[in-house]
Amino acid sequence: MTAPIPRDIPDLPAIPRTHALLLSSVPAAAVVAPVRRPLTAALRLLPAGTATAGVTLALLLGSPLRVLSHFAIQSSILLALVTLLSARRAWTARRPLPAALTGAALLYVTITGLVYHLLLADAAVPFSLTGTTTAPTGWHLLAGHLLHTVTPVAAVLDWLLLTAPGQLRLRRAATWMLYPVAYLAFSLTRAQLIHPGTPGRYLYPFFDIEAHGYKHALANALLLGLAFYALAVLLVALDHARPNPLRHRAKTGFRLQPPVG
């Protein structure tokens, strides 16, 4: 015989919780094996090569201190370093460089190309990186085209075709403006250290205080700064709207079958 089942079963005391469950995120690198991208690494050498060639030619043709003072030269050097590091990471299957750094290099070299073609190419006084007083020809012309046309186009194509979209952040746009502001201060300070009337005292005609005065030069700087910030915002918006050139179908090793019945 079995004992009768009691009708009233006393409530058991609750088991105290010893610890709370913690949410943890698993990085993609822990579940996805890194992949070498030799073709991407090779193509990344194109903007690095054009930027390096343009900077080298300009340094050989003009005064190194004057040449290195130009925004185009400094932005091209930054782009060359960034693309070389990106190519090495693609070759060795490492994570890409931070988008804040690659976005800054892209923005500055794009500014170089746009400012030259919109404001300097058709100016009454020929613009020259090397300090020539006449319209650049020969090697001088080649250096200018490499830095102001070929390199910016190569950088934009690298961004559109070899990088995943959605990496740039709007909050970085204001941070990217620090370098143009610092360059403006450097350019005006450099001009004050050079004797008035010296050719090439002001590297860019829209910052020429002797010709336009402080008020006009600072107004030009403000307008250019607003245009640069708008360009940065546009690049971020395009980065989130463009298609992904690196999308590919993942190979899982098995195939799902449709349900039977």
Coordinates of C-alpha atoms in Angstrom, one line a residue:
M1 CA 0.0 0.0 0.0
T2 CA 1.1 3.6 -0.7
A3 CA 0.7 6.6 1.6
P4 CA -2.2 8.9 0.6
I5 CA -1.2 12.1 -1.2
P6 CA -1.8 15.1 1.0
R7 CA -4.2 17.6 -0.4
D8 CA -2.4 20.7 0.9
I9 CA 1.3 20.8 -0.2
P10 CA 3.2 23.5 1.6
D11 CA 4.9 26.1 -0.5
L12 CA 8.6 25.6 -0.9
P13 CA 10.9 28.5 -0.1
A14 CA 12.3 30.4 -3.1
I15 CA 15.8 29.7 -4.1
P16 CA 17.9 32.8 -3.6
R17 CA 19.6 34.1 -6.8
T18 CA 23.4 34.0 -6.3
H19 CA 24.3 36.0 -9.3
A20 CA 22.7 37.9 -12.2
L21 CA 23.0 36.8 -15.8
L22 CA 25.3 39.1 -17.6
L23 CA 24.9 39.8 -21.3
S24 CA 28.0 39.4 -23.3
S25 CA 28.7 40.3 -26.9
V26 CA 30.9 38.1 -29.1
P27 CA 33.0 40.0 -31.6
A28 CA 32.7 38.9 -35.2
A29 CA 36.4 38.1 -35.3
A30 CA 35.8 35.3 -32.8
V31 CA 33.3 33.4 -35.1
V32 CA 34.4 34.5 -38.6
A33 CA 37.9 33.6 -39.7
P34 CA 40.0 36.5 -41.0
V35 CA 40.4 36.5 -44.8
R36 CA 43.4 37.7 -46.7
R37 CA 42.5 40.1 -49.5
P38 CA 45.6 40.2 -51.8
L39 CA 43.7 41.9 -54.7
T40 CA 42.5 44.7 -52.4
A41 CA 46.0 45.1 -51.0
A42 CA 47.4 45.4 -54.6
L43 CA 44.7 48.0 -55.7
R44 CA 45.3 50.0 -52.6
L45 CA 48.8 50.6 -53.8
L46 CA 47.4 52.8 -56.6
P47 CA 46.4 55.9 -54.5
A48 CA 49.5 55.4 -52.4
G49 CA 51.7 55.3 -55.5
T50 CA 50.1 58.4 -57.2
A51 CA 50.3 60.4 -53.9
T52 CA 53.9 59.4 -53.3
A53 CA 54.9 60.2 -56.9
G54 CA 53.2 63.6 -56.9
V55 CA 54.8 64.6 -53.6
T56 CA 58.3 63.3 -54.7
L57 CA 58.1 65.3 -57.9
A58 CA 57.0 68.5 -56.2
L59 CA 59.8 68.1 -53.7
L60 CA 62.4 67.7 -56.4
L61 CA 61.1 70.6 -58.4
G62 CA 60.7 73.2 -55.7
S63 CA 61.9 74.3 -52.3
P64 CA 61.1 71.5 -49.8
L65 CA 60.0 73.9 -47.1
R66 CA 57.6 75.7 -49.4
V67 CA 56.3 72.5 -51.0
L68 CA 55.7 70.8 -47.6
S69 CA 53.7 73.8 -46.5
H70 CA 50.9 73.2 -49.0
F71 CA 47.6 71.5 -47.9
A72 CA 47.8 69.3 -51.0
I73 CA 51.2 67.9 -50.1
Q74 CA 50.2 67.3 -46.4
S75 CA 46.9 65.6 -47.3
S76 CA 48.6 63.5 -50.0
I77 CA 51.3 62.3 -47.5
L78 CA 48.5 61.3 -45.0
L79 CA 46.6 59.5 -47.7
A80 CA 49.8 57.6 -48.8
L81 CA 50.5 56.4 -45.2
V82 CA 46.9 55.4 -44.6
T83 CA 46.5 53.5 -47.8
L84 CA 49.8 51.7 -47.3
L85 CA 48.8 50.6 -43.8
S86 CA 45.4 49.6 -45.2
A87 CA 47.0 47.5 -47.9
R88 CA 49.2 45.8 -45.4
R89 CA 46.2 44.9 -43.2
A90 CA 44.3 43.5 -46.1
W91 CA 47.3 41.4 -47.1
T92 CA 47.9 40.0 -43.6
A93 CA 44.1 39.4 -42.9
R94 CA 44.0 42.0 -40.1
R95 CA 41.1 44.3 -39.1
P96 CA 40.8 47.5 -41.2
L97 CA 42.0 50.8 -39.9
P98 CA 39.5 52.9 -37.9
A99 CA 37.0 54.7 -40.1
A100 CA 37.8 58.0 -38.4
L101 CA 41.3 57.9 -39.8
T102 CA 40.5 56.7 -43.3
G103 CA 37.5 59.1 -43.5
A104 CA 39.8 62.0 -42.6
A105 CA 42.3 61.1 -45.2
L106 CA 39.5 60.8 -47.8
L107 CA 38.0 64.1 -46.8
Y108 CA 41.3 66.1 -47.0
V109 CA 42.4 64.7 -50.3
T110 CA 38.9 65.4 -51.7
I111 CA 39.1 69.0 -50.5
T112 CA 42.5 69.2 -52.3
G113 CA 40.9 68.2 -55.6
L114 CA 37.8 70.3 -55.3
V115 CA 39.5 73.5 -54.2
Y116 CA 42.0 73.3 -57.0
H117 CA 39.5 72.6 -59.8
L118 CA 36.9 75.1 -58.5
L119 CA 39.0 78.0 -57.2
L120 CA 42.6 77.7 -58.4
A121 CA 42.8 76.1 -61.8
D122 CA 41.2 79.0 -63.7
A123 CA 42.7 81.8 -61.5
A124 CA 44.2 84.9 -63.1
V125 CA 47.5 84.2 -61.5
P126 CA 48.7 80.6 -62.2
F127 CA 48.8 78.4 -59.1
S128 CA 51.9 76.4 -58.6
L129 CA 53.0 74.1 -55.8
T130 CA 56.7 74.6 -56.7
G131 CA 56.7 78.4 -56.8
T132 CA 56.9 79.0 -60.5
T133 CA 55.6 82.4 -61.6
T134 CA 54.4 81.1 -65.0
A135 CA 51.8 78.5 -65.9
P136 CA 53.2 75.1 -64.9
T137 CA 54.4 72.9 -67.8
G138 CA 56.3 69.6 -68.1
W139 CA 57.1 67.9 -64.8
H140 CA 55.5 70.8 -62.9
L141 CA 52.3 70.2 -64.7
L142 CA 52.5 66.4 -64.1
A143 CA 53.1 66.9 -60.3
G144 CA 50.1 69.2 -60.1
H145 CA 47.8 66.7 -62.0
L146 CA 49.0 63.8 -59.8
L147 CA 48.2 65.6 -56.6
H148 CA 45.1 67.5 -57.6
T149 CA 43.3 65.1 -59.9
V150 CA 44.7 61.6 -60.1
T151 CA 45.2 61.0 -56.4
P152 CA 41.7 62.4 -55.3
V153 CA 40.0 60.3 -57.9
A154 CA 41.9 57.2 -56.9
A155 CA 41.1 57.8 -53.2
V156 CA 37.4 58.1 -54.0
L157 CA 37.4 54.9 -56.1
D158 CA 39.2 53.1 -53.3
W159 CA 36.5 54.2 -50.9
L160 CA 33.6 53.3 -53.2
L161 CA 34.9 49.9 -54.4
L162 CA 37.1 48.5 -51.7
T163 CA 35.6 49.5 -48.4
A164 CA 32.4 48.4 -46.7
P165 CA 29.7 51.1 -46.3
G166 CA 28.2 52.5 -43.1
Q167 CA 31.6 52.9 -41.3
L168 CA 31.8 56.7 -41.2
R169 CA 30.0 58.5 -38.3
L170 CA 28.5 62.0 -38.3
R171 CA 30.0 62.8 -34.9
R172 CA 33.5 62.6 -36.6
A173 CA 32.7 65.5 -39.0
A174 CA 33.4 68.2 -36.4
T175 CA 36.6 66.4 -35.4
W176 CA 37.8 66.3 -39.0
M177 CA 37.6 70.1 -39.1
L178 CA 40.4 70.5 -36.5
Y179 CA 43.1 70.0 -39.2
P180 CA 41.8 72.6 -41.6
V181 CA 41.5 75.1 -38.8
A182 CA 45.1 74.3 -37.6
Y183 CA 46.3 74.6 -41.2
L184 CA 44.7 78.1 -41.5
A185 CA 46.5 79.2 -38.4
F186 CA 49.8 77.7 -39.7
S187 CA 49.4 79.4 -43.1
L188 CA 48.7 82.8 -41.6
T189 CA 51.6 82.4 -39.1
R190 CA 54.0 81.4 -41.8
A191 CA 53.0 84.5 -43.8
Q192 CA 53.8 86.8 -40.8
L193 CA 57.3 85.3 -40.6
I194 CA 58.1 86.2 -44.2
H195 CA 59.0 89.7 -45.3
P196 CA 56.1 91.6 -46.9
G197 CA 56.2 91.6 -50.7
T198 CA 58.1 88.3 -50.9
P199 CA 56.7 86.1 -53.8
G200 CA 54.8 83.1 -52.4
R201 CA 54.3 84.7 -49.0
Y202 CA 50.7 83.5 -49.0
L203 CA 50.3 80.0 -50.4
Y204 CA 46.7 80.4 -51.5
P205 CA 45.2 83.6 -53.1
F206 CA 42.0 83.5 -51.0
F207 CA 44.1 83.9 -47.8
D208 CA 46.2 86.8 -49.1
I209 CA 45.9 89.5 -46.5
E210 CA 48.1 91.9 -48.5
A211 CA 45.7 91.8 -51.4
H212 CA 42.3 91.5 -49.7
G213 CA 42.8 92.5 -46.0
Y214 CA 42.1 90.6 -42.8
K215 CA 38.3 90.9 -43.0
H216 CA 38.1 89.5 -46.5
A217 CA 40.6 86.7 -45.9
L218 CA 38.9 85.5 -42.7
A219 CA 35.5 85.7 -44.4
N220 CA 36.9 83.4 -47.1
A221 CA 38.2 81.1 -44.4
L222 CA 34.8 80.9 -42.8
L223 CA 33.1 80.1 -46.0
L224 CA 35.6 77.4 -46.9
G225 CA 35.2 75.9 -43.4
L226 CA 31.5 75.7 -43.8
A227 CA 31.9 74.1 -47.2
F228 CA 34.4 71.6 -45.8
Y229 CA 32.0 70.6 -43.0
A230 CA 29.1 70.2 -45.5
L231 CA 31.4 68.0 -47.6
A232 CA 32.2 65.9 -44.5
V233 CA 28.5 65.5 -43.8
L234 CA 27.8 64.6 -47.4
L235 CA 30.5 61.9 -47.4
V236 CA 29.0 60.3 -44.2
A237 CA 25.5 60.4 -45.8
L238 CA 26.8 58.8 -49.1
D239 CA 28.7 56.2 -47.0
H240 CA 25.5 55.0 -45.5
A241 CA 23.5 55.1 -48.7
R242 CA 25.9 53.4 -51.1
P243 CA 25.7 49.7 -51.8
N244 CA 28.2 47.2 -50.3
P245 CA 30.8 46.2 -52.9
L246 CA 32.2 43.5 -50.6
R247 CA 28.9 41.6 -50.1
H248 CA 29.2 37.9 -50.9
R249 CA 27.2 34.8 -50.1
A250 CA 28.5 32.9 -47.0
K251 CA 29.3 29.2 -47.5
T252 CA 27.8 27.3 -44.6
G253 CA 28.6 23.7 -45.7
F254 CA 24.9 22.7 -45.7
R255 CA 21.8 23.7 -47.6
L256 CA 18.3 24.1 -46.1
Q257 CA 15.6 22.0 -47.7
P258 CA 12.0 23.1 -48.1
P259 CA 9.5 21.5 -45.6
V260 CA 7.8 18.3 -46.7
G261 CA 4.0 18.3 -47.0

